[in-house]
Short mmCIF file of C-alpha atoms in Angstrom, two decimals:
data_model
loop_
_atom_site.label_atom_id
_atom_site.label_comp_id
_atom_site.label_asym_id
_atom_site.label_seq_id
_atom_site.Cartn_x
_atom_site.Cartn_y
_atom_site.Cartn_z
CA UNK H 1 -72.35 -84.75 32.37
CA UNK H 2 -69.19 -86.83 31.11
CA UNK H 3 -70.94 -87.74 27.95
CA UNK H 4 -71.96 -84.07 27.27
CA UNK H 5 -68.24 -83.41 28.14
CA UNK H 6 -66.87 -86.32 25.77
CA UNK H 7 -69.21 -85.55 23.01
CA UNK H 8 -67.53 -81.70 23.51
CA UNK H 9 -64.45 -82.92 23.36
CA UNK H 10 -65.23 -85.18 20.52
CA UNK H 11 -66.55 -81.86 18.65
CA UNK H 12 -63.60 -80.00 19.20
CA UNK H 13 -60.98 -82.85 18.04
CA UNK H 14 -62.84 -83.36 14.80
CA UNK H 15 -63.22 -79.36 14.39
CA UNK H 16 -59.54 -79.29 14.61
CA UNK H 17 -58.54 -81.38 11.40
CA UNK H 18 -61.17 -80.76 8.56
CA UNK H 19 -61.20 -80.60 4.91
CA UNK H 20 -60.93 -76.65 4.19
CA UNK H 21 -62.01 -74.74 1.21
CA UNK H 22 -59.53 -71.94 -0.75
CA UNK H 23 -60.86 -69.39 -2.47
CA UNK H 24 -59.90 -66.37 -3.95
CA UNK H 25 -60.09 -64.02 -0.60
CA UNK H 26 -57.11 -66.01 0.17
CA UNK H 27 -54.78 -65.25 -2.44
CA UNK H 28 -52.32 -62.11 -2.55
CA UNK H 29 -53.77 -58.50 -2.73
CA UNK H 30 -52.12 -55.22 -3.83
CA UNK H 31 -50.42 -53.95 -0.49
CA UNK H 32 -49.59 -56.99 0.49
CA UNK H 33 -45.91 -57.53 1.53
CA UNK H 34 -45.41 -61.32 2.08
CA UNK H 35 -42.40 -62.71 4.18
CA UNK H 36 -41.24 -65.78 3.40
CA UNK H 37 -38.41 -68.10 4.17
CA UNK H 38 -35.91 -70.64 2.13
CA UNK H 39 -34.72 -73.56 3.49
CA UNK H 40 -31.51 -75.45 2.19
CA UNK H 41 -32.48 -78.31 0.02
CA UNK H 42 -29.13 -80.27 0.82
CA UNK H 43 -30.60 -82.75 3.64
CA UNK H 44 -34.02 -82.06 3.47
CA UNK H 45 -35.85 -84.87 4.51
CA UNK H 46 -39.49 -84.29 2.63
CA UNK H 47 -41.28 -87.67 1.41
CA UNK H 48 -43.44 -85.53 -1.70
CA UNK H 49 -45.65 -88.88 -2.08
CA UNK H 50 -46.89 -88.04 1.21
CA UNK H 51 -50.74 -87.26 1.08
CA UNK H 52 -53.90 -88.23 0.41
CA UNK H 53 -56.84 -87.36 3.52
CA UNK H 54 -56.36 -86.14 7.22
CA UNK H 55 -52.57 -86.20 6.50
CA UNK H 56 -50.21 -84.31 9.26
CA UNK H 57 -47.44 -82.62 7.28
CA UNK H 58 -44.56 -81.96 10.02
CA UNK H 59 -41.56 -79.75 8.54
CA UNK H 60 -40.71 -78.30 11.71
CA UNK H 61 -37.61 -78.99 11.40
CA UNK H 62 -36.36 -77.28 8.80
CA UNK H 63 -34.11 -74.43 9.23
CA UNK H 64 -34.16 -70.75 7.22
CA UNK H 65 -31.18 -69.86 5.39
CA UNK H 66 -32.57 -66.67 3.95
CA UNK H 67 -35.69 -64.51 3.90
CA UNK H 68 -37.60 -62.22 1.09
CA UNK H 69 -40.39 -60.25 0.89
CA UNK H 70 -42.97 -59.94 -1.98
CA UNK H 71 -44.24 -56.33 -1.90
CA UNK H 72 -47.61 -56.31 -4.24
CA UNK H 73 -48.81 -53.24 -5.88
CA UNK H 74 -50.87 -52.66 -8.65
CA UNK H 75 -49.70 -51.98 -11.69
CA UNK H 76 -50.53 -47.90 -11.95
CA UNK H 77 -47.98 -48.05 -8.85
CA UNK H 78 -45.25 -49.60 -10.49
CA UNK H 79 -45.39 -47.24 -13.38
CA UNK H 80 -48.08 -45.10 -14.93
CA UNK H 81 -47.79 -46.59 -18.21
CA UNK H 82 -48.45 -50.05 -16.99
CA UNK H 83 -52.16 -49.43 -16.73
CA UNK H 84 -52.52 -50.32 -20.24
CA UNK H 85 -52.25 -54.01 -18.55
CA UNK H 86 -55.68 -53.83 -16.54
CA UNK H 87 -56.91 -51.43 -13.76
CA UNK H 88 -57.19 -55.10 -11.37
CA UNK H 89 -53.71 -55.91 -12.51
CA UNK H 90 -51.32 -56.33 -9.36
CA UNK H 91 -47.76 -57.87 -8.90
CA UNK H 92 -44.88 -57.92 -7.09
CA UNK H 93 -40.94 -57.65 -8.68
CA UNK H 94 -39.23 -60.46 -9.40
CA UNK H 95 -35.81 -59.72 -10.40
CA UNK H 96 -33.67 -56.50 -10.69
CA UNK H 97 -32.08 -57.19 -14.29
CA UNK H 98 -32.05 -59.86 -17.40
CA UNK H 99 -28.23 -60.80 -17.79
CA UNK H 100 -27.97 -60.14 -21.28
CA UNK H 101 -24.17 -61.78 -22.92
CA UNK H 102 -22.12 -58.69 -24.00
CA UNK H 103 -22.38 -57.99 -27.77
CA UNK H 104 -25.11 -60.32 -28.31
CA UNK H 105 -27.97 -57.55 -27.95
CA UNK H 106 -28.04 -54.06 -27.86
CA UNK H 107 -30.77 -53.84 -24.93
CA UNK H 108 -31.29 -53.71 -21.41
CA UNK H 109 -33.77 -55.43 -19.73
CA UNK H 110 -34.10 -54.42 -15.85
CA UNK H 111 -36.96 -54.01 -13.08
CA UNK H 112 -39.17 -56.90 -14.43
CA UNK H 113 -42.35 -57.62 -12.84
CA UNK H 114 -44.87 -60.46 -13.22
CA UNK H 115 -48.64 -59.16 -12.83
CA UNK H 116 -51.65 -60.89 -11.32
CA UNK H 117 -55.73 -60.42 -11.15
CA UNK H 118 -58.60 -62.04 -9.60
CA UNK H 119 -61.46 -63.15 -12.25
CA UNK H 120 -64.71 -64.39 -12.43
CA UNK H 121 -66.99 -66.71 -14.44
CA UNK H 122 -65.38 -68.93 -13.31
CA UNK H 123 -63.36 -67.42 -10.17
CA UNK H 124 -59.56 -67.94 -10.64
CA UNK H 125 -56.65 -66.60 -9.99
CA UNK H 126 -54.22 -65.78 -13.31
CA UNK H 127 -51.02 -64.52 -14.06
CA UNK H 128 -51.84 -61.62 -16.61
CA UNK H 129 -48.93 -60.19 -17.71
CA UNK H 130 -45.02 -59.24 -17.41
CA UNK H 131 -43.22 -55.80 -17.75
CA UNK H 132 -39.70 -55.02 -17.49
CA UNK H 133 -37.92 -51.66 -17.98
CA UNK H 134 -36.47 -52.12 -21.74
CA UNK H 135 -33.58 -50.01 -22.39
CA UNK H 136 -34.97 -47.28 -20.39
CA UNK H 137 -38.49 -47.35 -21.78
CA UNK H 138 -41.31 -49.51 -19.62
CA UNK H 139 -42.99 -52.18 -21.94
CA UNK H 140 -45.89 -54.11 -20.41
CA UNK H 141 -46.47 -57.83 -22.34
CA UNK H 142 -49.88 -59.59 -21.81
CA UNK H 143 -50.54 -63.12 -21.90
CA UNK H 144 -52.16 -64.00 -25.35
CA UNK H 145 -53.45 -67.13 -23.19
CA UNK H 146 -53.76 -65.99 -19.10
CA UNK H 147 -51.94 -68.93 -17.31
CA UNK H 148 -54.34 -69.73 -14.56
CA UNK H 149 -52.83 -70.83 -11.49
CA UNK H 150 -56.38 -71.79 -9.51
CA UNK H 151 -59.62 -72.58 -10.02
CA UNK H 152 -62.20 -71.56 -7.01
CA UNK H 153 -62.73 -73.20 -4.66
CA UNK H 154 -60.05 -75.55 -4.21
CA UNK H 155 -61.31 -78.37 -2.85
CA UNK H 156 -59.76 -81.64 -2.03
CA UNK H 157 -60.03 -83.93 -5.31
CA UNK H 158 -60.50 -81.24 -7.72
CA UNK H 159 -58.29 -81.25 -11.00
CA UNK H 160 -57.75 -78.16 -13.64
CA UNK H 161 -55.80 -78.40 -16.79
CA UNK H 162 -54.94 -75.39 -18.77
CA UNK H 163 -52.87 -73.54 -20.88
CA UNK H 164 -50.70 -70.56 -21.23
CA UNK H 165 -48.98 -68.52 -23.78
CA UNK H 166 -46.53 -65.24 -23.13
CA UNK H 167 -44.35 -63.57 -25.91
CA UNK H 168 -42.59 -60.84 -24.90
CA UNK H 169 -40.76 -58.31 -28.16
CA UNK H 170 -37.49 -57.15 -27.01
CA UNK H 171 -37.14 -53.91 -29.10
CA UNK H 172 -36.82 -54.56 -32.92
CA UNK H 173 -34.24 -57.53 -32.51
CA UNK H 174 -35.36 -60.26 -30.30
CA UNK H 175 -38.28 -62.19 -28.98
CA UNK H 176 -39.02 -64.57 -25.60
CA UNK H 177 -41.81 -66.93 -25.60
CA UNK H 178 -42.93 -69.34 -22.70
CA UNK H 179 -45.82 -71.27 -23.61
CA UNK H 180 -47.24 -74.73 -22.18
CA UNK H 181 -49.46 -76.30 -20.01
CA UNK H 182 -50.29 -76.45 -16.14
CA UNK H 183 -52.04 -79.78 -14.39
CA UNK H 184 -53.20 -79.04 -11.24
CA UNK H 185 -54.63 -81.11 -8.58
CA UNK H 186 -55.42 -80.85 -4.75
CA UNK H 187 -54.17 -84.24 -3.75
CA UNK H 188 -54.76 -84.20 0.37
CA UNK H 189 -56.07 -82.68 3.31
CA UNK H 190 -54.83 -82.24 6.83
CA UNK H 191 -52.52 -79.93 9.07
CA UNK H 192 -49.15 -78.22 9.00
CA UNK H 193 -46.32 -77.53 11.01
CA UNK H 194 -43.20 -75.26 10.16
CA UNK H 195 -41.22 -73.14 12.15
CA UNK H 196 -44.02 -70.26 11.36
CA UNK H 197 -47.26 -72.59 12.05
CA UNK H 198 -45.95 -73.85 15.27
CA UNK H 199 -48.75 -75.57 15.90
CA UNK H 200 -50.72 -77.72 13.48
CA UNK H 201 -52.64 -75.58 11.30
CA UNK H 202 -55.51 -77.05 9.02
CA UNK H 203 -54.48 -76.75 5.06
CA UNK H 204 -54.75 -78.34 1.88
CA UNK H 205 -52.04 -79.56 -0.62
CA UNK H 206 -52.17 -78.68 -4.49
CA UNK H 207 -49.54 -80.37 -7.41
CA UNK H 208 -48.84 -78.26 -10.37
CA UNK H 209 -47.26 -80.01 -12.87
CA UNK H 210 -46.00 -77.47 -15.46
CA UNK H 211 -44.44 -78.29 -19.12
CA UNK H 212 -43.46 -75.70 -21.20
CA UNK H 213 -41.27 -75.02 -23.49
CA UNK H 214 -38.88 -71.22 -23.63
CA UNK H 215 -38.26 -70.16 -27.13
CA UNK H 216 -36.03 -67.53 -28.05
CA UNK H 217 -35.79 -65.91 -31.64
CA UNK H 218 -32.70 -63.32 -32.60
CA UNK H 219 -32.90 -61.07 -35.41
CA UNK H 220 -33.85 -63.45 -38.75
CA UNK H 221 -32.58 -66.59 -36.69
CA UNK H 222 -34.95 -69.68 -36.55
CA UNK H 223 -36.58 -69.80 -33.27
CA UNK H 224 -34.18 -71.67 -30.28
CA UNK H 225 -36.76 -73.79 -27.95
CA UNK H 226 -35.58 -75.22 -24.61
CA UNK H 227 -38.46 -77.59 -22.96
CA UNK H 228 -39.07 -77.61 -19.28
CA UNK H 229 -40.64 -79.26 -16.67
CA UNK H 230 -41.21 -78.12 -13.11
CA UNK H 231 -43.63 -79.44 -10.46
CA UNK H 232 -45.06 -77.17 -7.56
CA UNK H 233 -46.31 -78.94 -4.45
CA UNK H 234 -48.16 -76.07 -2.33
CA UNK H 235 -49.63 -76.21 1.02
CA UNK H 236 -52.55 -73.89 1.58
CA UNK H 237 -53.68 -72.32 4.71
CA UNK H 238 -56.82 -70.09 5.26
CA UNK H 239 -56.19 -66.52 5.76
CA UNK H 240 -52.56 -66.58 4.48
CA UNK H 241 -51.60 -64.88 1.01
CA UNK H 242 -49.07 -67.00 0.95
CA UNK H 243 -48.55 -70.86 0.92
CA UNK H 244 -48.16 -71.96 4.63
CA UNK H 245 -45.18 -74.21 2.48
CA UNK H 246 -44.10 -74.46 -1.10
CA UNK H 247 -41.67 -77.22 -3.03
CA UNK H 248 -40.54 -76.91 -6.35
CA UNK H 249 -38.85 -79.74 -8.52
CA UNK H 250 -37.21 -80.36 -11.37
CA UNK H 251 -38.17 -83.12 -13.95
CA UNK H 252 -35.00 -83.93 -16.20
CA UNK H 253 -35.35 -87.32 -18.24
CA UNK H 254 -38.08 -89.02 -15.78
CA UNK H 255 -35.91 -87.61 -12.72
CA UNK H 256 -37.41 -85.21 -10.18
CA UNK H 257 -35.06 -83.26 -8.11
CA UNK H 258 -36.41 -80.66 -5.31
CA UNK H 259 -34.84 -77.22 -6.63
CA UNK H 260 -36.60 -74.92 -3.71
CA UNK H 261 -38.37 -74.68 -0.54
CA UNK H 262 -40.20 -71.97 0.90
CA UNK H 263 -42.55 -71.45 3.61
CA UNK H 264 -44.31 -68.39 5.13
CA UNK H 265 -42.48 -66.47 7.87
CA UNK H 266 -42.17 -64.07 10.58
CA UNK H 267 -39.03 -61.64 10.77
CA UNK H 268 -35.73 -63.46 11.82
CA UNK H 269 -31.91 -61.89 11.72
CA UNK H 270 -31.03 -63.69 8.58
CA UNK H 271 -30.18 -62.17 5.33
CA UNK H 272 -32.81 -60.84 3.06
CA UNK H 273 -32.70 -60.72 -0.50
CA UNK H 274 -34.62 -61.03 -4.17
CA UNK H 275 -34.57 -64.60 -3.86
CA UNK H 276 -37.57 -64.49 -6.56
CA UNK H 277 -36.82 -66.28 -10.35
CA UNK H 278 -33.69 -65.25 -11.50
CA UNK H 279 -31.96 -65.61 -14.44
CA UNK H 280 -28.02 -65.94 -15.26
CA UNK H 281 -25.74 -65.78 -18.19
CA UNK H 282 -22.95 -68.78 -16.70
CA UNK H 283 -19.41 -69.09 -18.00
CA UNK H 284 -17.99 -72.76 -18.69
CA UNK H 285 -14.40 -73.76 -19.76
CA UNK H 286 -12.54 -74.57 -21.92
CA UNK H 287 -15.17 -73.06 -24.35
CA UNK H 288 -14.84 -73.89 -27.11
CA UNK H 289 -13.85 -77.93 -26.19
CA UNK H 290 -13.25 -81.68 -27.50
CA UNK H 291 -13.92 -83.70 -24.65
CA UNK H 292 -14.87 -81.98 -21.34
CA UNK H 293 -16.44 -79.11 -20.20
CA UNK H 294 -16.74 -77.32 -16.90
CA UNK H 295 -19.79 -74.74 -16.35
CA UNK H 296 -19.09 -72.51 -13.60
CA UNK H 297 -21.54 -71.89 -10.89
CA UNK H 298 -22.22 -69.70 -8.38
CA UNK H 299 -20.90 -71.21 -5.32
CA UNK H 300 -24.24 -71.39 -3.02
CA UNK H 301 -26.12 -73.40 -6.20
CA UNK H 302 -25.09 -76.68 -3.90
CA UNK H 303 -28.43 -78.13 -5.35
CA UNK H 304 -28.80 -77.91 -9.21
CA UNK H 305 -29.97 -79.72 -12.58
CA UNK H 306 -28.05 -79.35 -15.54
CA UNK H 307 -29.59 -79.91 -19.36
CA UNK H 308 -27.74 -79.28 -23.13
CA UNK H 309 -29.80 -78.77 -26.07
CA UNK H 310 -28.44 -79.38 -29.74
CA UNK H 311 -29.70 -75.99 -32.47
CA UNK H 312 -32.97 -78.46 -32.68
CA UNK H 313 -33.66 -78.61 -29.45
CA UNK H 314 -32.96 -82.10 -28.88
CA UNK H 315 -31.62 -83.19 -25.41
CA UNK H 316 -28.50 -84.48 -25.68
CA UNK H 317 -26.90 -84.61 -21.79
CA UNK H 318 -28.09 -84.20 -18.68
CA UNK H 319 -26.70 -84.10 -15.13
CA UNK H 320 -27.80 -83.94 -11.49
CA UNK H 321 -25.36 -82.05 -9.54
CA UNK H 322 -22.40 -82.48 -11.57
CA UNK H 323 -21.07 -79.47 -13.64
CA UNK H 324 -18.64 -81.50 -15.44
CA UNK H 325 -19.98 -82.49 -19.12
CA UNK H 326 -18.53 -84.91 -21.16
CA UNK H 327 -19.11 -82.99 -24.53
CA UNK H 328 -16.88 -85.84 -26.62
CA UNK H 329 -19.40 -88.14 -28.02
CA UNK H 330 -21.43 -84.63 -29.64
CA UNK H 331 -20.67 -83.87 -32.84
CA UNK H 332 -18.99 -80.42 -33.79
CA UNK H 333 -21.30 -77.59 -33.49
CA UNK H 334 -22.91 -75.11 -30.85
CA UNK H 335 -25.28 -76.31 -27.86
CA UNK H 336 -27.12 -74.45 -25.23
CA UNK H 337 -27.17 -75.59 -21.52
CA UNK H 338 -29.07 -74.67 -19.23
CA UNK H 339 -28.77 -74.84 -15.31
CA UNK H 340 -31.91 -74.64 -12.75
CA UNK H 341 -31.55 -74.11 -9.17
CA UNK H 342 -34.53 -73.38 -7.42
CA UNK H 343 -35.67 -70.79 -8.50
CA UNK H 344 -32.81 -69.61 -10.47
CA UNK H 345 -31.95 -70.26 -14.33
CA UNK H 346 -28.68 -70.00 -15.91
CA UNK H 347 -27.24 -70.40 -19.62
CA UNK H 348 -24.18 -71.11 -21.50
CA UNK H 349 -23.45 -71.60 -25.08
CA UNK H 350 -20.73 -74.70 -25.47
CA UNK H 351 -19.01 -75.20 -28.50
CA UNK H 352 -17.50 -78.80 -29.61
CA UNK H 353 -14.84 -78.35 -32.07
#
């Protein structure tokens, strides 16, 4: 009887850490409305080289500073007109408005949504397309090349490379493109804890390494590209639309800086807001300058990465955390920098006299 009751308790000890599988009936659906919290990257103590098999991820500690909620519906529910995307397309809203500089473009750009389906042969999951209300008339942009996020199943060990490719016409005048590459790999196995999975849940952890570059092209101006490269480290649970935990960093010459944290959630009294991509026009001073320049930033960007681009889109500074550029060594002309803080983007012009 006590080896039948060891070899239970064996069974129930090794059911309780195994390698899962993720597929597709675990990703988001239309209806969906996902709550999810951010934690403050300032003093977070995660160790991202952290994984491999039977790993026990403990971020337990970390403590909410503000919630969100990703409502999914398809796109006929959004708007009528968005149908021309797909009848499986489904997405949720990521940002109220595209700051546009005053008397640089005639446009708005506001309610912009980023649109997802579920495909087969082979079963992934893909971002399909983004729409945005443009100057009061809604405009629906599909990828030329789907960026796939997964493959299915994700399995521990299993590696995907692809591409993607988005251009997006705004009215007559302007044009956005992202286009680049994702890596993605599920690099360990294990259970979770956070302040939602308060007890250790079983999961699996996915890297998506992301390069790509953001053009933008004004009237008969040469095209403007700004490179970028982000890494997502994702935690996946079964039965959750949304990852159990999810770190984004920042790659700026060789460095990488965590930009975000989130992790699924329950309903607590903190403040909820679009905390989705965003994207800022920024202010710096003086402007134009000789020798430095100071980029203002909103005050609760505590954690940021700062890059300037020449007209060829050759790096030419960066800085981690610093907002102060030393513009003196450049020679006379106009740059573009560009600030990332989790998931929010912002962009100056500077001009050295």
């Amino acid at each position: 009887m006590k080896q039948l009751l060891l070899l239970i308790c064996l069974g129930f000890s090794l059911s309780a850490v195994a390698q899962i599988s993720i597929d597709a009936s675990d990703m988001p659906v239309a209806g969906d409305t996902l709550r999810y919290s951010t934690a403050n990257v300032v003093g977070a103590s995660i160790n991202l080289n952290d994984t491999g098999t039977n790993k026990t991820w403990n971020f337990s500690s970390l403590t909410p500073v503000a919630q969100a909620v990703d409502a999914y519906k398809t796109a006929l529910q959004v708007n009528p007109l968005y149908v021309l995307i797909s009848l499986q397309a489904y997405g949720y809203k990521i940002g109220d408005t595209l700051p546009i500089p005053s008397g640089t473009l005639p446009i708005s750009v506001k309610d912009l949504y980023s649109f997802f389906s579920k495909k087969s042969s082979p079963s992934r999951f893909v971002a399909e397309a983004f729409a945005a209300n443009i100057s009061g008339l809604p405009t629906a942009f599909n990828y030329s090349d789907e960026d796939e996020w997964y493959y299915f199943p994700l399995q521990y060990g299993n590696t995907n490379n692809s591409t993607f490719d988005l251009k997006m016409q705004l009215a007559s005048i302007a044009s956005f493109q992202q286009k680049g590459t994702r890596k993605t790999k599920v690099d360990g196995w294990g259970t979770i804890i956070t302040p939602f999975y308060t007890t250790p849940t079983n999961c699996i952890r996915i890297r998506s390494e992301i390069d790509e570059v953001d053009s933008v092209k004004i009237s008969i101006a040469p095209a403007f590209g700004l490179p970028r490269k982000t890494i997502d480290y994702k935690w996946l649970a079964k039965g959750e639309h949304y990852p159990a935990m999810w770190v984004t960093t920042t790659v700026v010459g060789g460095t990488e800086t965590i930009t975000a944290i989130r992790y699924r959630d329950k309903y607590r009294p903190l403040s909820v807001a679009n905390i989705g991509s965003d994207i800022m026009v920024l202010k710096a001073y003086p402007n134009p300058a000789a020798d430095i320049v100071t980029i203002d930033l909103p005050k609760e960007w505590t954690n940021y990465q700062i890059a300037c681009f020449d007209m060829q889109s050759k790096l030419v500074a960066q800085s981690v955390n610093a907002n102060r550029i030393d513009i003196s060594n450049w020679a006379a002309g106009v740059y573009m920098a560009r600030v990332i803080s989790g998931d929010h983007t912002g962009y100056v012009w500077i001009t050295k006299h």
